[in-house]
């Protein structure tokens, strides 16, 4: 069973808008990662946030982590059509557990 | 710089047949992972190797599934007596323990092998 649960399951926005995806997990973690998957392809690592960090930025990506609520959020600012993909949060160092993902569709 | 490669990309087989998939990780990576992904779901962990040792195996992996990494480089995943429920994307990933504590958790994925069991 999946540990991470993403919310929403699907998101459709216009190009230029911001997209926010949320992830909840069940057990204590050392770090949490976000991955992107384009249709029918492998996953690409986006960003890793450690359990002692509350916020992290990478380009247009902003990730927050609230270990007390066992939740994380991924914000993509100024979205582009090329951001259309599925986004997954993942926990665990070796036995990595992925959520079911948020499907983001950015309309040009 | 070559990434993780998987072969074949697509496999169509009849129920009851055996299939084998191959994964070539990034050359300096000593950790290798197999996942299964069905439509609309995230990847599900199947098994993990460090060098040639299989250190963890999911309960999802029935006795019909076996994975090997004989020389600590490439890996194979075999499914015996395939069933229609085995139809899925099988993903391989690799990582290195030689980086910083955080960086070694980053996994690099191949494009996957899509299995269709008829």
Short mmCIF file of C-alpha atoms in Angstrom, two decimals:
data_model
loop_
_atom_site.label_atom_id
_atom_site.label_comp_id
_atom_site.label_asym_id
_atom_site.label_seq_id
_atom_site.Cartn_x
_atom_site.Cartn_y
_atom_site.Cartn_z
CA UNK A 1 0.00 0.00 0.00
CA UNK A 2 1.14 3.54 -0.61
CA UNK A 3 2.33 5.61 2.30
CA UNK A 4 2.10 8.98 0.62
CA UNK A 5 -1.20 10.40 -0.45
CA UNK A 6 -1.24 13.33 -2.84
CA UNK A 7 -3.97 15.90 -3.07
CA UNK A 8 -5.51 16.81 -5.43
CA UNK A 9 -5.49 13.73 -7.65
CA UNK A 10 -5.72 15.98 -10.71
CA UNK A 11 -5.19 19.66 -11.34
CA UNK A 12 -5.82 21.72 -14.47
CA UNK A 13 -4.53 25.30 -14.68
CA UNK A 14 -3.66 27.95 -17.22
CA UNK A 15 -0.09 28.66 -18.21
CA UNK A 16 1.39 31.28 -15.92
CA UNK A 17 -0.65 30.26 -12.89
CA UNK A 18 0.81 28.61 -9.81
CA UNK A 19 0.17 24.95 -9.02
CA UNK A 20 0.14 23.58 -5.49
CA UNK A 21 0.18 19.88 -4.66
CA UNK A 22 0.01 18.37 -1.22
CA UNK A 23 1.32 15.13 0.17
CA UNK A 24 0.62 13.36 3.44
CA UNK A 25 2.57 10.43 4.84
CA UNK A 26 2.16 8.07 7.76
CA UNK A 27 5.46 7.27 9.46
CA UNK A 28 8.44 9.31 10.65
CA UNK A 29 10.90 10.23 7.93
CA UNK A 30 14.50 11.33 7.41
CA UNK A 31 13.66 13.15 4.20
CA UNK A 32 10.94 13.51 1.61
CA UNK A 33 11.39 13.72 -2.12
CA UNK A 34 9.32 14.91 -5.04
CA UNK A 35 9.52 13.32 -8.49
CA UNK A 36 7.96 14.15 -11.84
CA UNK A 37 6.82 11.66 -14.45
CA UNK A 38 5.93 12.56 -17.99
CA UNK A 39 3.37 10.31 -19.64
CA UNK A 40 4.70 6.78 -20.13
CA UNK A 41 8.22 7.66 -19.02
CA UNK A 42 10.45 7.11 -16.01
CA UNK A 43 10.51 9.38 -13.00
CA UNK A 44 12.78 12.38 -12.65
CA UNK A 45 13.93 13.60 -9.25
CA UNK A 46 12.94 17.21 -8.53
CA UNK A 47 13.86 18.07 -4.98
CA UNK A 48 14.68 16.52 -1.60
CA UNK A 49 13.86 18.11 1.73
CA UNK A 50 15.34 16.81 4.96
CA UNK A 51 13.25 16.30 8.08
CA UNK A 52 14.97 19.22 9.84
CA UNK A 53 14.15 21.62 6.99
CA UNK A 54 10.87 23.48 6.71
CA UNK A 55 11.18 24.97 3.25
CA UNK A 56 13.37 24.52 0.20
CA UNK A 57 13.54 26.23 -3.17
CA UNK A 58 14.83 25.10 -6.55
CA UNK A 59 14.14 27.39 -9.50
CA UNK A 60 10.36 27.66 -9.84
CA UNK A 61 9.81 24.94 -7.25
CA UNK A 62 9.11 25.52 -3.59
CA UNK A 63 8.69 22.64 -1.18
CA UNK A 64 7.52 22.85 2.41
CA UNK A 65 7.58 20.15 5.06
CA UNK A 66 5.58 19.99 8.28
CA UNK A 67 6.70 16.94 10.21
CA UNK A 68 4.19 17.57 12.99
CA UNK A 69 1.37 17.17 10.47
CA UNK A 70 3.25 14.62 8.39
CA UNK A 71 2.63 16.66 5.28
CA UNK A 72 4.50 18.39 2.47
CA UNK A 73 3.54 20.68 -0.36
CA UNK A 74 5.04 21.36 -3.76
CA UNK A 75 4.45 24.74 -5.37
CA UNK A 76 5.28 25.32 -9.01
CA UNK A 77 5.24 29.02 -9.83
CA UNK A 78 4.56 30.55 -13.25
CA UNK A 79 3.61 27.18 -14.71
CA UNK A 80 4.38 26.26 -18.30
CA UNK A 81 2.80 23.76 -20.66
CA UNK A 82 5.96 21.67 -20.28
CA UNK A 83 5.14 21.22 -16.58
CA UNK A 84 2.26 18.95 -17.60
CA UNK A 85 3.10 15.67 -15.86
CA UNK A 86 2.36 13.54 -12.81
CA UNK A 87 4.03 14.56 -9.56
CA UNK A 88 4.79 12.10 -6.77
CA UNK A 89 6.06 12.49 -3.25
CA UNK A 90 8.25 9.72 -1.91
CA UNK A 91 9.60 8.72 1.48
CA UNK A 92 12.13 6.14 2.61
CA UNK A 93 15.80 5.74 1.83
CA UNK A 94 15.87 2.26 0.32
CA UNK A 95 12.37 0.85 0.43
CA UNK A 96 10.99 4.01 -1.14
CA UNK A 97 7.25 4.50 -0.87
CA UNK A 98 5.52 6.68 -3.46
CA UNK A 99 2.12 8.28 -3.29
CA UNK A 100 -0.51 7.87 -5.99
CA UNK A 101 0.47 11.20 -7.54
CA UNK A 102 -1.11 14.43 -8.71
CA UNK A 103 -1.76 14.75 -12.41
CA UNK A 104 -1.08 18.32 -13.48
CA UNK A 105 -2.31 19.66 -16.79
CA UNK A 106 -1.13 23.12 -17.81
CA UNK A 107 -3.12 24.66 -20.64
CA UNK A 108 -1.28 26.93 -23.06
CA UNK B 1 26.74 10.36 -19.52
CA UNK B 2 24.46 7.37 -19.83
CA UNK B 3 21.46 7.04 -17.60
CA UNK B 4 19.60 3.95 -16.46
CA UNK B 5 18.60 1.80 -19.41
CA UNK B 6 15.94 -0.88 -19.51
CA UNK B 7 15.32 -3.52 -22.09
CA UNK B 8 12.93 -4.23 -23.68
CA UNK B 9 10.78 -1.11 -23.64
CA UNK B 10 7.66 -3.11 -24.43
CA UNK B 11 6.84 -6.77 -23.99
CA UNK B 12 3.66 -8.53 -25.02
CA UNK B 13 3.27 -12.09 -23.85
CA UNK B 14 0.63 -14.74 -23.43
CA UNK B 15 -0.58 -15.81 -20.03
CA UNK B 16 1.57 -18.57 -18.62
CA UNK B 17 4.76 -17.57 -20.40
CA UNK B 18 7.94 -16.49 -18.65
CA UNK B 19 9.44 -13.05 -19.25
CA UNK B 20 12.75 -11.48 -18.28
CA UNK B 21 13.61 -7.81 -18.14
CA UNK B 22 17.05 -6.26 -17.94
CA UNK B 23 18.22 -3.09 -16.23
CA UNK B 24 21.60 -1.42 -16.65
CA UNK B 25 22.15 1.16 -13.90
CA UNK B 26 24.38 4.20 -14.01
CA UNK B 27 27.85 2.72 -13.93
CA UNK B 28 29.09 4.11 -10.61
CA UNK B 29 25.84 3.38 -8.76
CA UNK B 30 25.94 0.45 -6.37
CA UNK B 31 22.25 0.47 -5.42
CA UNK B 32 19.53 -0.79 -7.72
CA UNK B 33 15.76 -0.87 -7.28
CA UNK B 34 12.82 -2.45 -9.06
CA UNK B 35 9.31 -1.00 -8.98
CA UNK B 36 5.99 -1.88 -10.56
CA UNK B 37 3.58 0.82 -11.66
CA UNK B 38 -0.01 0.35 -12.80
CA UNK B 39 -2.07 2.96 -14.60
CA UNK B 40 -2.95 5.93 -12.44
CA UNK B 41 -0.85 4.79 -9.50
CA UNK B 42 2.57 5.59 -8.14
CA UNK B 43 5.45 3.12 -8.36
CA UNK B 44 5.30 0.24 -5.88
CA UNK B 45 8.56 -1.00 -4.43
CA UNK B 46 9.47 -4.57 -5.40
CA UNK B 47 13.08 -5.12 -4.40
CA UNK B 48 16.44 -3.46 -3.74
CA UNK B 49 20.06 -4.47 -4.25
CA UNK B 50 23.24 -3.09 -2.82
CA UNK B 51 25.97 -4.37 -5.09
CA UNK B 52 25.03 -8.01 -5.73
CA UNK B 53 23.14 -8.51 -2.47
CA UNK B 54 19.36 -8.41 -2.51
CA UNK B 55 18.68 -6.61 0.76
CA UNK B 56 14.93 -6.16 0.70
CA UNK B 57 12.04 -7.78 -1.09
CA UNK B 58 8.43 -6.62 -1.00
CA UNK B 59 5.62 -8.95 -0.03
CA UNK B 60 4.13 -7.90 -3.37
CA UNK B 61 6.73 -10.09 -4.97
CA UNK B 62 5.20 -13.52 -5.23
CA UNK B 63 7.22 -16.69 -5.73
CA UNK B 64 6.79 -16.21 -9.48
CA UNK B 65 9.03 -13.15 -9.37
CA UNK B 66 12.79 -13.31 -9.03
CA UNK B 67 15.46 -10.66 -9.39
CA UNK B 68 19.20 -11.01 -9.67
CA UNK B 69 22.22 -8.79 -9.86
CA UNK B 70 25.00 -11.35 -10.26
CA UNK B 71 28.04 -9.10 -10.59
CA UNK B 72 26.71 -6.00 -8.92
CA UNK B 73 26.19 -4.28 -12.26
CA UNK B 74 23.14 -5.05 -14.43
CA UNK B 75 20.06 -6.70 -12.99
CA UNK B 76 17.34 -8.96 -14.35
CA UNK B 77 13.75 -9.35 -13.22
CA UNK B 78 12.03 -12.58 -14.22
CA UNK B 79 8.34 -13.31 -13.99
CA UNK B 80 7.37 -16.93 -14.36
CA UNK B 81 3.93 -18.16 -15.46
CA UNK B 82 2.70 -14.65 -16.16
CA UNK B 83 -0.85 -13.66 -15.25
CA UNK B 84 -2.97 -10.85 -16.62
CA UNK B 85 -2.57 -9.04 -13.30
CA UNK B 86 1.15 -8.77 -13.97
CA UNK B 87 0.44 -6.27 -16.76
CA UNK B 88 2.15 -3.07 -15.65
CA UNK B 89 5.14 -0.82 -16.18
CA UNK B 90 8.26 -2.22 -14.52
CA UNK B 91 10.68 0.52 -13.51
CA UNK B 92 14.31 0.23 -12.53
CA UNK B 93 16.25 2.89 -10.65
CA UNK B 94 19.76 3.25 -9.29
CA UNK B 95 21.50 5.37 -6.70
CA UNK B 96 24.92 5.74 -5.15
CA UNK B 97 25.87 5.58 -1.48
CA UNK B 98 29.05 7.51 -2.15
CA UNK B 99 27.45 10.91 -2.08
CA UNK B 100 26.37 13.04 0.83
CA UNK B 101 23.70 11.63 3.07
CA UNK B 102 20.96 13.46 1.21
CA UNK B 103 22.22 12.95 -2.32
CA UNK B 104 22.53 9.20 -1.92
CA UNK B 105 18.78 8.94 -1.51
CA UNK B 106 18.19 10.34 -4.97
CA UNK B 107 17.17 7.62 -7.39
CA UNK B 108 17.63 7.81 -11.14
CA UNK B 109 14.98 5.97 -13.12
CA UNK B 110 14.99 4.21 -16.43
CA UNK B 111 12.16 4.64 -18.93
CA UNK B 112 10.62 1.34 -17.86
CA UNK B 113 9.46 -1.87 -19.50
CA UNK B 114 5.76 -2.01 -20.26
CA UNK B 115 4.43 -5.56 -19.93
CA UNK B 116 1.14 -6.63 -21.44
CA UNK B 117 -0.10 -10.12 -20.61
CA UNK B 118 -2.81 -11.33 -22.96
#
